[in-house]
Short mmCIF file of C-alpha atoms in Angstrom, two decimals:
data_model
loop_
_atom_site.label_atom_id
_atom_site.label_comp_id
_atom_site.label_asym_id
_atom_site.label_seq_id
_atom_site.Cartn_x
_atom_site.Cartn_y
_atom_site.Cartn_z
CA MET A 1 -19.30 44.81 -102.38
CA ASP A 2 -23.13 44.15 -102.37
CA ASP A 3 -22.91 41.94 -105.53
CA ASP A 4 -20.06 39.87 -103.83
CA ASP A 5 -22.13 39.30 -100.74
CA ASP A 6 -25.05 38.41 -102.69
CA VAL A 7 -23.00 35.64 -104.46
CA ARG A 8 -21.52 34.23 -101.38
CA ASP A 9 -25.04 34.04 -99.89
CA ARG A 10 -26.22 32.07 -102.79
CA VAL A 11 -23.34 29.70 -102.75
CA LYS A 12 -23.94 29.21 -98.80
CA ARG A 13 -27.60 28.54 -99.44
CA LEU A 14 -26.72 25.95 -102.16
CA ARG A 15 -24.21 24.22 -99.87
CA ILE A 16 -26.72 23.87 -97.19
CA ALA A 17 -29.31 22.46 -99.79
CA ASP A 18 -26.59 20.02 -100.82
CA ASP A 19 -25.97 19.01 -97.26
CA ASP A 20 -29.65 18.65 -96.56
CA VAL A 21 -29.93 16.44 -99.57
CA ARG A 22 -26.90 14.24 -98.44
CA ASP A 23 -28.37 13.91 -94.95
CA ALA A 24 -31.86 12.92 -96.30
CA VAL A 25 -30.13 10.29 -98.53
CA ARG A 26 -27.88 8.93 -95.69
CA ASP A 27 -31.05 8.53 -93.39
CA ARG A 28 -32.70 6.66 -96.12
CA LEU A 29 -29.85 4.32 -96.70
CA ARG A 30 -29.57 3.54 -92.94
CA ALA A 31 -33.36 2.86 -92.60
CA GLU A 32 -33.22 0.56 -95.47
CA ARG A 33 -29.89 -0.80 -94.44
CA VAL A 34 -28.28 -0.37 -97.89
CA LYS A 35 -24.61 -1.00 -98.05
CA LEU A 36 -23.21 1.06 -100.86
CA TRP A 37 -19.90 -0.75 -100.88
CA LEU A 38 -21.18 -4.07 -101.71
CA ALA A 39 -22.68 -5.41 -104.91
CA PRO A 40 -24.60 -4.37 -106.90
CA TYR A 41 -23.70 -0.94 -106.29
CA ASP A 42 -20.28 -1.24 -107.69
CA ASP A 43 -22.11 -1.08 -110.93
CA ALA A 44 -22.79 2.61 -112.17
CA ALA A 45 -26.32 1.66 -113.48
CA ALA A 46 -27.51 0.09 -110.32
CA LEU A 47 -26.10 3.20 -108.36
CA ASP A 48 -28.05 5.56 -110.73
CA ALA A 49 -31.10 3.71 -110.46
CA LEU A 50 -30.88 3.56 -106.54
CA ALA A 51 -30.42 7.47 -106.78
CA ASP A 52 -33.28 8.13 -109.02
CA GLY A 53 -35.66 6.10 -106.92
CA TYR A 54 -34.67 8.32 -103.73
CA ALA A 55 -34.98 11.42 -105.92
CA ASP A 56 -38.54 10.43 -106.82
CA ALA A 57 -39.38 9.70 -103.18
CA LEU A 58 -37.63 12.94 -101.56
CA GLY A 59 -38.76 15.11 -104.31
CA GLU A 60 -35.26 16.25 -105.13
CA PRO A 61 -33.53 16.85 -108.44
CA ARG A 62 -32.01 13.63 -109.81
CA GLU A 63 -28.68 15.14 -110.41
CA ASP A 64 -28.40 16.43 -106.83
CA VAL A 65 -29.43 13.05 -105.48
CA ARG A 66 -26.91 11.05 -107.71
CA ALA A 67 -24.25 13.24 -106.61
CA ALA A 68 -25.13 12.58 -102.90
CA VAL A 69 -25.27 8.77 -103.35
CA ALA A 70 -21.90 8.90 -105.21
CA SER A 71 -20.32 10.99 -102.39
CA LEU A 72 -21.53 8.56 -99.79
CA ARG A 73 -20.33 5.45 -101.53
CA ALA A 74 -16.90 7.11 -101.98
CA SER A 75 -16.92 8.03 -98.27
CA ALA A 76 -17.94 4.51 -97.22
CA LEU A 77 -15.09 2.89 -99.42
CA GLU A 78 -12.57 5.29 -97.98
CA LYS A 79 -13.67 4.29 -94.47
CA LEU A 80 -13.51 0.48 -95.26
CA ALA A 81 -10.03 0.85 -96.95
CA THR A 82 -8.95 2.77 -93.78
CA ARG A 83 -10.11 -0.15 -91.42
CA ARG A 84 -8.13 -2.62 -93.61
CA ARG A 85 -4.86 -0.57 -93.85
CA LEU A 86 -1.76 -1.78 -92.51
CA THR A 87 1.41 0.38 -92.67
CA LEU A 88 4.74 -1.07 -91.82
CA GLU A 89 7.59 1.21 -91.12
CA GLY A 90 11.28 0.31 -90.13
CA LYS A 91 15.06 0.86 -91.19
CA GLY A 92 15.98 0.18 -94.78
CA ALA A 93 19.08 -1.45 -96.10
CA ASP A 94 21.02 1.96 -95.91
CA GLY A 95 19.76 2.62 -92.43
CA THR A 96 17.23 5.32 -93.59
CA PRO A 97 13.43 5.01 -92.52
CA PHE A 98 10.91 3.52 -94.88
CA THR A 99 7.30 3.10 -94.97
CA ALA A 100 5.36 0.27 -96.62
CA PRO A 101 1.50 0.71 -97.15
CA LEU A 102 -0.43 -2.53 -97.23
CA THR A 103 -3.95 -3.78 -96.81
CA LEU A 104 -5.12 -6.78 -94.97
CA ASP A 105 -6.15 -8.36 -98.14
CA ALA A 106 -2.68 -8.69 -99.52
CA ALA A 107 -1.02 -12.06 -99.87
CA GLY A 108 1.94 -12.69 -97.60
CA SER A 109 4.24 -13.17 -100.47
CA ASP A 110 3.15 -9.89 -102.12
CA ALA A 111 3.58 -8.09 -98.82
CA ARG A 112 7.11 -9.52 -98.43
CA ALA A 113 8.12 -8.21 -101.86
CA LEU A 114 6.58 -4.95 -101.26
CA VAL A 115 8.33 -4.28 -97.90
CA GLY A 116 11.63 -5.60 -99.17
CA ALA A 117 11.49 -3.15 -102.19
CA ALA A 118 10.52 -0.32 -99.81
CA ALA A 119 13.29 -1.17 -97.49
CA GLY A 120 15.96 -1.08 -100.44
CA TYR A 121 16.65 -4.94 -100.52
CA ASP A 122 17.07 -6.76 -103.82
CA GLY A 123 16.51 -10.32 -102.64
CA ARG A 124 14.30 -12.30 -100.28
CA VAL A 125 13.82 -10.62 -96.79
CA ARG A 126 12.41 -11.84 -93.49
CA VAL A 127 9.84 -9.41 -91.82
CA VAL A 128 9.11 -9.71 -88.21
CA ALA A 129 6.64 -7.40 -86.29
CA ALA A 130 4.18 -7.39 -83.34
CA GLY A 131 5.65 -10.92 -82.30
CA ARG A 132 5.01 -12.58 -85.61
CA ALA A 133 6.88 -13.59 -88.69
CA LEU A 134 5.45 -12.86 -92.15
CA GLN A 135 4.64 -16.07 -93.96
CA ASP A 136 4.05 -16.30 -97.86
CA GLU A 137 0.95 -18.44 -97.33
CA GLY A 138 -2.34 -16.78 -96.89
CA THR A 139 -3.44 -13.14 -96.43
CA LEU A 140 -2.06 -10.69 -93.75
CA GLU A 141 -5.59 -10.74 -92.13
CA GLY A 142 -5.57 -14.64 -92.06
CA GLN A 143 -2.14 -14.39 -90.35
CA GLY A 144 -3.32 -12.23 -87.78
CA TRP A 145 -1.58 -8.75 -88.65
CA PRO A 146 -3.24 -5.89 -86.92
CA ALA A 147 -4.43 -2.91 -89.10
CA ASP A 148 -3.52 0.60 -88.45
CA ALA A 149 -6.89 1.31 -86.94
CA THR A 150 -6.18 -0.79 -84.04
CA ARG A 151 -3.22 1.56 -83.11
CA ARG A 152 -5.37 4.81 -83.86
CA GLY A 153 -3.63 5.03 -87.26
CA ALA A 154 -0.17 4.66 -86.30
CA ALA A 155 2.19 2.53 -88.40
CA LEU A 156 3.71 -0.61 -87.11
CA ARG A 157 7.32 -1.00 -86.55
CA CYS A 158 8.87 -3.90 -88.33
CA LEU A 159 12.18 -5.69 -88.43
CA VAL A 160 13.54 -6.41 -91.93
CA VAL A 161 16.50 -8.71 -92.46
CA PRO A 162 17.86 -9.86 -95.86
CA ALA A 163 17.70 -13.56 -96.22
CA PRO A 164 19.18 -14.19 -99.89
CA ARG A 165 18.25 -17.80 -101.00
CA ARG A 166 17.77 -19.73 -103.90
CA GLU A 167 14.13 -20.82 -104.95
CA GLU A 168 15.01 -24.26 -104.40
CA ASP A 169 16.18 -23.48 -100.89
CA ASP A 170 12.91 -21.65 -100.03
CA ALA A 171 10.93 -24.55 -101.21
CA MET A 172 13.18 -26.89 -99.07
CA GLU A 173 12.57 -24.57 -96.22
CA THR A 174 8.89 -24.60 -96.62
CA ASP A 175 8.67 -28.41 -97.02
CA GLU A 176 10.82 -28.84 -93.89
CA LYS A 177 8.46 -26.66 -91.87
CA ALA A 178 5.22 -28.42 -93.22
CA ARG A 179 6.95 -31.86 -92.53
CA LEU A 180 7.82 -30.78 -88.85
CA LEU A 181 4.39 -29.43 -88.15
CA ALA A 182 2.66 -32.40 -89.54
CA ALA A 183 4.82 -34.71 -87.50
CA CYS A 184 4.13 -32.68 -84.42
CA ASP A 185 0.29 -33.04 -85.03
CA ALA A 186 0.53 -36.70 -85.59
CA LEU A 187 2.65 -37.19 -82.29
CA ALA A 188 0.06 -35.12 -80.31
CA ARG A 189 -2.72 -37.36 -81.52
CA ASP A 190 -0.85 -40.50 -80.49
CA ARG A 191 -2.46 -41.61 -77.38
CA ALA A 192 0.65 -43.59 -76.30
CA PHE A 193 2.80 -40.38 -76.47
CA ASP A 194 3.41 -38.49 -73.13
CA LEU A 195 4.63 -35.10 -72.10
CA SER A 196 6.81 -35.26 -69.24
CA ASP A 197 8.29 -32.66 -66.69
CA GLY A 198 12.11 -32.66 -67.49
CA PRO A 199 13.58 -32.65 -64.06
CA SER A 200 11.21 -35.33 -62.39
CA GLY A 201 10.16 -37.36 -65.49
CA ARG A 202 6.68 -37.32 -64.22
CA ARG A 203 3.84 -37.20 -66.65
CA VAL A 204 2.28 -33.67 -67.22
CA ARG A 205 -1.41 -33.43 -67.36
CA VAL A 206 -2.36 -31.33 -70.56
CA ASN A 207 -5.69 -30.38 -71.84
CA PRO A 208 -6.27 -32.53 -74.92
CA ALA A 209 -7.05 -29.24 -76.99
CA ALA A 210 -3.57 -27.90 -76.11
CA ARG A 211 -1.39 -30.97 -76.88
CA GLY A 212 -1.00 -30.03 -80.54
CA PRO A 213 -0.21 -26.41 -80.19
CA LEU A 214 2.11 -27.31 -77.32
CA VAL A 215 4.15 -30.00 -79.32
CA ARG A 216 4.47 -27.55 -82.27
CA ALA A 217 5.60 -24.80 -79.72
CA LEU A 218 8.22 -27.14 -78.26
CA ALA A 219 9.55 -28.23 -81.75
CA CYS A 220 9.72 -24.72 -83.26
CA HIS A 221 11.52 -23.39 -80.13
CA ALA A 222 14.12 -26.28 -80.65
CA LYS A 223 14.53 -25.21 -84.18
CA GLY A 224 14.97 -21.63 -83.50
CA ARG A 225 17.47 -22.33 -80.74
CA ALA A 226 19.38 -24.41 -83.12
CA ALA A 227 19.52 -21.66 -85.64
CA LEU A 228 20.52 -18.71 -83.27
CA ASP A 229 24.25 -19.13 -83.87
CA ASP A 230 24.10 -19.47 -87.73
CA ASP A 231 21.14 -17.64 -88.89
CA ALA A 232 19.48 -15.26 -86.44
CA ALA A 233 16.96 -14.09 -88.85
CA ALA A 234 15.74 -17.70 -89.40
CA ALA A 235 15.86 -18.09 -85.80
CA VAL A 236 13.50 -15.11 -85.22
CA GLU A 237 10.87 -16.81 -87.61
CA TRP A 238 10.97 -20.18 -85.81
CA LEU A 239 10.84 -18.65 -82.41
CA VAL A 240 7.82 -16.08 -83.20
CA ASP A 241 6.26 -19.31 -84.62
CA ALA A 242 6.78 -21.22 -81.35
CA ASP A 243 5.40 -18.18 -79.36
CA ALA A 244 2.35 -18.04 -81.34
CA ALA A 245 1.75 -21.87 -80.82
CA PHE A 246 2.45 -21.48 -77.04
CA ALA A 247 -0.21 -18.69 -76.96
CA GLU A 248 -2.65 -21.11 -78.59
CA ALA A 249 -1.78 -23.79 -76.16
CA MET A 250 -2.12 -21.50 -73.23
CA ARG A 251 -5.62 -20.41 -74.36
CA ALA A 252 -6.68 -24.13 -74.21
CA ASP A 253 -4.82 -24.57 -70.98
CA PRO A 254 -3.76 -21.62 -68.87
CA GLY A 255 -1.74 -23.66 -66.57
CA LEU A 256 0.88 -24.08 -69.22
CA ARG A 257 2.11 -20.51 -68.46
CA ASP A 258 3.87 -21.86 -65.52
CA LEU A 259 6.24 -24.03 -67.89
CA ALA A 260 9.71 -23.17 -67.70
CA ASN A 261 9.86 -23.40 -71.51
CA PHE A 262 7.62 -20.34 -71.93
CA GLY A 263 9.96 -18.07 -70.05
CA SER A 264 13.02 -19.53 -71.85
CA LEU A 265 11.30 -18.87 -75.30
CA GLN A 266 10.80 -15.19 -74.33
CA LEU A 267 14.67 -14.93 -73.62
CA ASP A 268 15.62 -16.64 -76.89
CA VAL A 269 13.26 -14.32 -78.94
CA VAL A 270 14.98 -11.31 -77.47
CA ARG A 271 18.42 -13.00 -77.95
CA ALA A 272 17.61 -13.43 -81.64
CA TYR A 273 16.39 -9.66 -81.87
CA ALA A 274 19.79 -8.69 -80.54
CA ALA A 275 21.67 -10.91 -82.83
CA VAL A 276 19.92 -9.35 -85.86
CA GLY A 277 20.81 -5.99 -84.58
CA ASP A 278 17.90 -3.74 -85.25
CA ALA A 279 16.11 -1.75 -82.74
CA ALA A 280 12.88 -1.88 -84.32
CA ALA A 281 11.82 -4.61 -82.17
CA LEU A 282 12.83 -2.93 -78.88
CA ASP A 283 9.22 -2.46 -77.59
CA ASP A 284 8.31 -5.97 -78.24
CA ALA A 285 11.68 -7.24 -76.64
CA THR A 286 11.02 -5.17 -73.51
CA ALA A 287 7.54 -6.79 -73.06
CA ARG A 288 9.05 -10.24 -73.64
CA LEU A 289 11.51 -9.47 -70.88
CA ASP A 290 8.92 -8.46 -68.51
CA ALA A 291 7.09 -11.81 -69.37
CA ALA A 292 10.24 -13.91 -68.87
CA ARG A 293 10.85 -12.07 -65.33
CA ARG A 294 7.13 -12.88 -64.31
CA ALA A 295 7.55 -16.59 -65.46
CA LEU A 296 10.95 -16.84 -63.18
CA VAL A 297 8.95 -15.50 -60.29
CA ARG A 298 6.16 -17.92 -60.66
CA ARG A 299 8.65 -20.79 -61.04
CA TYR A 300 10.57 -19.87 -58.08
CA ASP A 301 9.41 -16.90 -55.79
CA GLU A 302 9.85 -13.14 -55.41
CA ALA A 303 13.16 -13.61 -53.68
CA TYR A 304 14.80 -15.49 -56.54
CA GLU A 305 16.52 -12.46 -58.13
CA PRO A 306 17.50 -10.69 -54.96
CA ARG A 307 18.99 -13.85 -53.67
CA GLY A 308 21.04 -14.57 -56.80
CA VAL A 309 22.09 -10.97 -57.29
CA ALA A 310 23.28 -10.75 -53.73
CA ALA A 311 25.31 -13.99 -53.74
CA ALA A 312 26.82 -12.87 -57.15
CA ARG A 313 27.68 -9.36 -55.68
CA SER A 314 29.26 -11.18 -52.85
CA GLY A 315 31.62 -13.18 -55.14
CA ARG A 316 30.03 -16.53 -54.35
CA LYS A 317 29.41 -19.19 -56.99
CA VAL A 318 25.74 -19.80 -57.79
CA PRO A 319 23.83 -22.93 -58.87
CA ALA A 320 22.65 -23.56 -62.49
CA ALA A 321 19.11 -22.42 -61.45
CA PHE A 322 20.25 -18.99 -61.62
CA VAL A 323 21.34 -19.29 -65.53
CA PRO A 324 17.91 -17.99 -66.63
CA LEU A 325 18.52 -14.98 -64.40
CA ALA A 326 21.93 -14.26 -65.92
CA ARG A 327 20.40 -14.35 -69.30
CA LEU A 328 17.71 -11.99 -68.36
CA LEU A 329 19.97 -9.47 -66.73
CA VAL A 330 22.28 -9.48 -69.70
CA LEU A 331 19.37 -9.01 -72.28
CA GLU A 332 17.98 -6.39 -69.98
CA ALA A 333 21.22 -4.54 -70.11
CA VAL A 334 21.42 -4.71 -73.98
CA ALA A 335 17.90 -3.43 -74.21
CA ALA A 336 18.42 -0.61 -71.90
CA ARG A 337 21.53 0.41 -73.76
CA ALA A 338 19.45 0.16 -77.12
CA ALA A 339 16.82 2.46 -75.68
CA GLY A 340 19.64 5.01 -74.75
CA ALA A 341 19.64 4.38 -71.10
CA VAL A 342 23.48 4.65 -71.04
CA ASP A 343 23.54 5.76 -67.35
CA ASP A 344 21.87 2.65 -66.03
CA ALA A 345 25.10 1.06 -64.77
CA ARG A 346 23.31 -1.18 -62.27
CA LYS A 347 22.05 -3.40 -64.94
CA LEU A 348 25.26 -3.98 -66.49
CA THR A 349 26.87 -4.40 -63.00
CA ASP A 350 24.53 -7.09 -61.98
CA ALA A 351 24.71 -8.83 -65.18
CA ASP A 352 28.45 -9.01 -65.15
CA ALA A 353 28.23 -10.31 -61.31
CA MET A 354 25.93 -13.10 -62.27
CA LEU A 355 28.05 -14.12 -65.39
CA SER A 356 31.27 -14.19 -63.05
CA ALA A 357 29.19 -16.18 -60.48
CA LEU A 358 28.25 -18.94 -63.03
CA ARG A 359 31.78 -18.95 -64.58
CA HIS A 360 34.30 -21.68 -63.63
CA ASP A 361 37.82 -21.25 -65.04
CA ALA A 362 40.06 -23.94 -66.50
CA SER A 363 41.88 -24.56 -63.20
CA ALA A 364 38.53 -25.67 -61.68
CA LEU A 365 37.50 -27.64 -64.62
CA ALA A 366 40.86 -29.48 -65.12
CA PRO A 367 40.52 -32.16 -62.41
CA LEU A 368 37.01 -33.10 -63.39
CA GLU A 369 38.05 -33.22 -67.13
CA SER A 370 41.10 -35.49 -66.01
CA LEU A 371 38.46 -38.05 -64.75
CA GLY A 372 37.23 -38.43 -68.39
CA HIS A 373 34.27 -35.84 -68.25
CA SER A 374 33.79 -33.39 -71.02
CA ARG A 375 34.24 -29.70 -70.27
CA ARG A 376 30.50 -28.91 -70.64
CA ALA A 377 29.57 -31.80 -68.20
CA ALA A 378 32.28 -30.60 -65.66
CA ARG A 379 31.04 -27.03 -65.88
CA ALA A 380 27.40 -28.06 -65.22
CA ALA A 381 28.34 -30.21 -62.36
CA LEU A 382 30.35 -27.34 -60.81
CA ARG A 383 27.34 -25.02 -61.19
CA ARG A 384 25.02 -27.72 -59.59
CA ALA A 385 27.56 -27.91 -56.67
CA GLU A 386 28.01 -24.18 -56.40
CA GLY A 387 31.82 -24.33 -57.15
CA ASP A 388 32.39 -27.34 -54.57
CA ALA A 389 34.73 -29.54 -56.62
CA ARG A 390 34.37 -32.72 -54.58
CA ALA A 391 30.39 -32.34 -54.69
CA ALA A 392 30.75 -31.98 -58.46
CA ALA A 393 32.89 -34.97 -58.89
CA ALA A 394 30.38 -37.13 -56.73
CA ASP A 395 27.49 -35.67 -58.87
CA LEU A 396 29.17 -36.73 -62.02
CA VAL A 397 29.73 -40.27 -60.69
CA GLU A 398 26.22 -40.67 -59.70
CA ARG A 399 24.84 -39.38 -63.11
CA ALA A 400 27.16 -41.86 -65.11
CA ALA A 401 25.95 -44.89 -63.02
CA ASN A 402 22.31 -43.76 -63.80
CA ARG A 403 23.27 -43.48 -67.62
CA SER A 404 24.84 -46.82 -67.54
CA ALA A 405 21.62 -48.37 -65.75
CA ASN A 406 19.36 -46.78 -68.38
CA ARG A 407 21.42 -48.12 -71.32
CA THR A 408 20.60 -51.62 -70.05
CA ARG A 409 16.92 -50.88 -70.65
CA GLY A 410 15.37 -52.39 -73.86
CA ALA A 411 14.54 -50.10 -76.69
CA ALA A 412 10.89 -51.04 -76.32
CA ILE A 413 10.59 -49.10 -72.95
CA ALA A 414 13.15 -46.34 -73.52
CA GLY A 415 11.59 -43.26 -72.15
CA GLN A 416 8.35 -44.84 -71.08
CA VAL A 417 7.16 -43.27 -67.67
CA CYS A 418 4.33 -44.59 -65.47
CA ALA A 419 1.71 -42.28 -63.99
CA ASP A 420 3.44 -42.31 -60.74
CA GLY A 421 6.79 -41.06 -62.36
CA SER A 422 8.54 -44.40 -62.24
CA LEU A 423 10.09 -46.10 -65.25
CA VAL A 424 8.28 -48.94 -67.09
CA ASP A 425 9.95 -52.22 -65.90
CA GLU A 426 11.12 -54.43 -68.53
CA GLY A 427 10.24 -57.66 -66.37
CA ALA A 428 6.72 -56.46 -66.04
CA LEU A 429 6.52 -55.98 -69.88
CA GLN A 430 7.72 -59.40 -70.34
CA ARG A 431 5.15 -60.93 -68.05
CA LEU A 432 2.44 -58.89 -69.75
CA ARG A 433 3.54 -60.26 -73.29
CA LEU A 434 3.09 -63.74 -72.00
CA ALA A 435 -0.30 -63.04 -70.47
CA THR A 436 -1.65 -61.01 -73.47
CA PRO A 437 -0.63 -62.65 -76.64
CA GLY A 438 -1.60 -60.84 -79.78
CA THR A 439 -2.22 -57.58 -78.06
CA PRO A 440 -0.35 -54.71 -79.69
CA GLU A 441 2.78 -53.65 -77.95
CA LYS A 442 1.65 -49.93 -77.72
CA GLU A 443 -1.46 -51.18 -75.74
CA ARG A 444 0.60 -53.24 -73.44
CA LEU A 445 2.89 -50.24 -72.70
CA ALA A 446 -0.01 -47.74 -72.24
CA ALA A 447 -1.55 -50.39 -69.63
CA LEU A 448 1.60 -50.69 -67.73
CA ARG A 449 1.91 -46.92 -67.50
CA ARG A 450 -1.66 -46.65 -66.25
CA ARG A 451 -1.13 -49.54 -63.69
CA ASN A 452 2.24 -48.33 -62.51
CA ASN A 453 4.10 -51.71 -63.56
CA ASP A 454 1.35 -53.87 -62.02
CA ALA A 455 1.54 -56.48 -64.72
CA ASP A 456 -1.48 -58.59 -63.34
CA ALA A 457 -3.72 -55.59 -63.22
CA ALA A 458 -2.46 -54.40 -66.77
CA ALA A 459 -3.12 -58.11 -67.99
CA ALA A 460 -6.67 -57.87 -66.45
CA GLU A 461 -7.48 -54.68 -68.24
CA LEU A 462 -6.43 -55.94 -71.49
CA THR A 463 -8.09 -59.24 -71.48
CA VAL A 464 -11.51 -57.69 -70.60
CA VAL A 465 -14.18 -58.83 -73.01
CA VAL A 466 -15.56 -55.59 -74.38
CA ASP A 467 -19.26 -55.37 -74.49
CA GLU A 468 -20.38 -54.53 -78.09
CA ILE A 469 -23.48 -52.97 -77.03
CA ALA A 470 -21.36 -50.49 -74.92
CA VAL A 471 -19.14 -49.91 -77.85
CA ALA A 472 -22.12 -49.01 -79.94
CA THR A 473 -23.36 -46.75 -77.24
CA LEU A 474 -20.17 -44.81 -77.21
CA VAL A 475 -19.99 -44.72 -80.97
CA SER A 476 -23.52 -43.26 -81.07
CA MET A 477 -22.40 -40.52 -78.89
CA GLY A 478 -19.60 -39.56 -81.46
CA ALA A 479 -16.69 -41.78 -80.17
CA ASP A 480 -14.15 -43.25 -82.44
CA PRO A 481 -14.79 -47.26 -82.37
CA GLU A 482 -11.10 -47.89 -81.40
CA ALA A 483 -11.04 -45.32 -78.72
CA ALA A 484 -14.33 -46.75 -77.42
CA THR A 485 -12.84 -50.26 -77.21
CA THR A 486 -9.89 -49.20 -75.59
CA ALA A 487 -11.65 -47.06 -73.12
CA LEU A 488 -14.11 -49.70 -72.31
CA ARG A 489 -11.39 -52.20 -71.58
CA ALA A 490 -9.72 -49.80 -69.35
CA THR A 491 -12.73 -49.20 -67.36
CA ARG A 492 -13.90 -52.81 -67.47
CA ASN A 493 -17.10 -51.88 -69.58
CA ASP A 494 -18.34 -49.00 -67.31
CA VAL A 495 -20.02 -46.74 -70.12
CA ASP A 496 -19.80 -43.66 -68.06
CA ALA A 497 -16.42 -43.87 -67.00
CA ALA A 498 -15.36 -44.78 -70.55
CA ALA A 499 -17.22 -41.74 -71.86
CA LEU A 500 -15.41 -39.52 -69.43
CA ARG A 501 -12.18 -41.07 -70.41
CA ILE A 502 -12.69 -40.42 -73.95
CA ALA A 503 -13.78 -36.84 -73.41
CA SER A 504 -10.73 -36.05 -71.28
CA GLY A 505 -8.24 -37.27 -73.92
CA PRO A 506 -5.04 -39.09 -72.73
CA ALA A 507 -5.29 -41.25 -69.72
CA PRO A 508 -5.38 -39.12 -66.62
CA ALA A 509 -2.34 -38.68 -64.79
CA PRO A 510 -1.31 -37.10 -61.28
CA PRO A 511 -0.77 -33.46 -61.36
CA SER A 512 2.61 -32.30 -62.42
CA THR A 513 5.14 -31.85 -59.77
CA PRO A 514 5.18 -28.65 -57.79
CA ALA A 515 7.46 -25.92 -58.59
CA PRO A 516 11.10 -26.79 -57.67
CA ALA A 517 12.42 -25.45 -54.20
CA PRO A 518 13.84 -22.00 -54.46
CA PRO A 519 17.61 -22.47 -55.27
#
């Protein structure tokens, strides 16, 4: 026994000595800010040279110091790998769980192939997690995928859906998206392009830095909605791209959070998740439904839901303003059932009541259809009129008259809206053409929009002789010469006002209309 105790004691003293050497080496590395995981220490000779220098300085055996340095480097590399590790998990092709270990340095295309193989799919797959779709271009880090370390080492739940395609189809889809996004960016840079509020037609003031991502968000949202019925997996990719663009736009202009489009997008993403039919996105879906509910409250008021649900429970018809609420309640009921809350009958009851309150049967639609209106138009009119057939008929007649009047407007002014919300007048444009020969049509329209159809004021603005010294002053401040000329003409050579105009982007407009009155 005594011999065994003596051996254990010597081993313990050796371990302590090794730990002391390791601690001494670590302290020296920290003091000298040596990063063992970087070059040149990926070379064994350089690492040994470093260790031998430390051994001489510390008065320790070279072999012990070399072992300590190698151990510290291995530990540093392991910690670095842990911080850059991303693990995806979900349900595979046969319904069994799978895990796919990745690193943030992996290319998107490689990660897609690895996840597809781990999930048991032979062909191409779509991968969605944490509100983003996996793209082939760039690394996972470049696409913003979060490492396991941000979740305390937990894996990230993902949705994997097969998307069998030929290579030429993939190339076509990539080209289509690239062309669409390029067109969006070009449109956002066009100073004659306006963003308008749908119900009123008034121009919406948007921070110039938010215009590009906002236009991309609207375009991707439209593509996603169009794909919902035919290809839910493709819809998910388009919609999460739209959500990412919206997030970028809202960072530049927080006021955009009040747009109805944002809440509608959250509902469409959840609908796409439900259409795909995988519960992996349940947590993200729940968060999006909460965001959609908050958006509805901001757009209307706190009584919006109770008022609509109370009307639906009493058997009354409700206007179209409650369509988003019906969608929200239906999707919440689906999410609750997916989460296992089978006893939550209230959500299902309220959702069913709202759908009934918005539904109009064939007997109510027939009289309006007999007047030549489509079923869709008849249904929308009945919803606006809360089921009143006479009011719905009058509404349809008024809308038909407005459409007829709009068709008489020339193509040059179609969709052009002045700063006060009125439509650009064709007569005013014709007078301006006579007064400003040689002026580009785009500049005439922009001037009329700024001057609210005052052709004389627009002509005075466009015929101002621009001061070349003022142009040079603005160019020296970093302005584009064409933008400087346009701004000086609009401000009648006021350099300060022109500089402010250039800095603020598109021509200023009144604030967007207030939120609609609660329905």
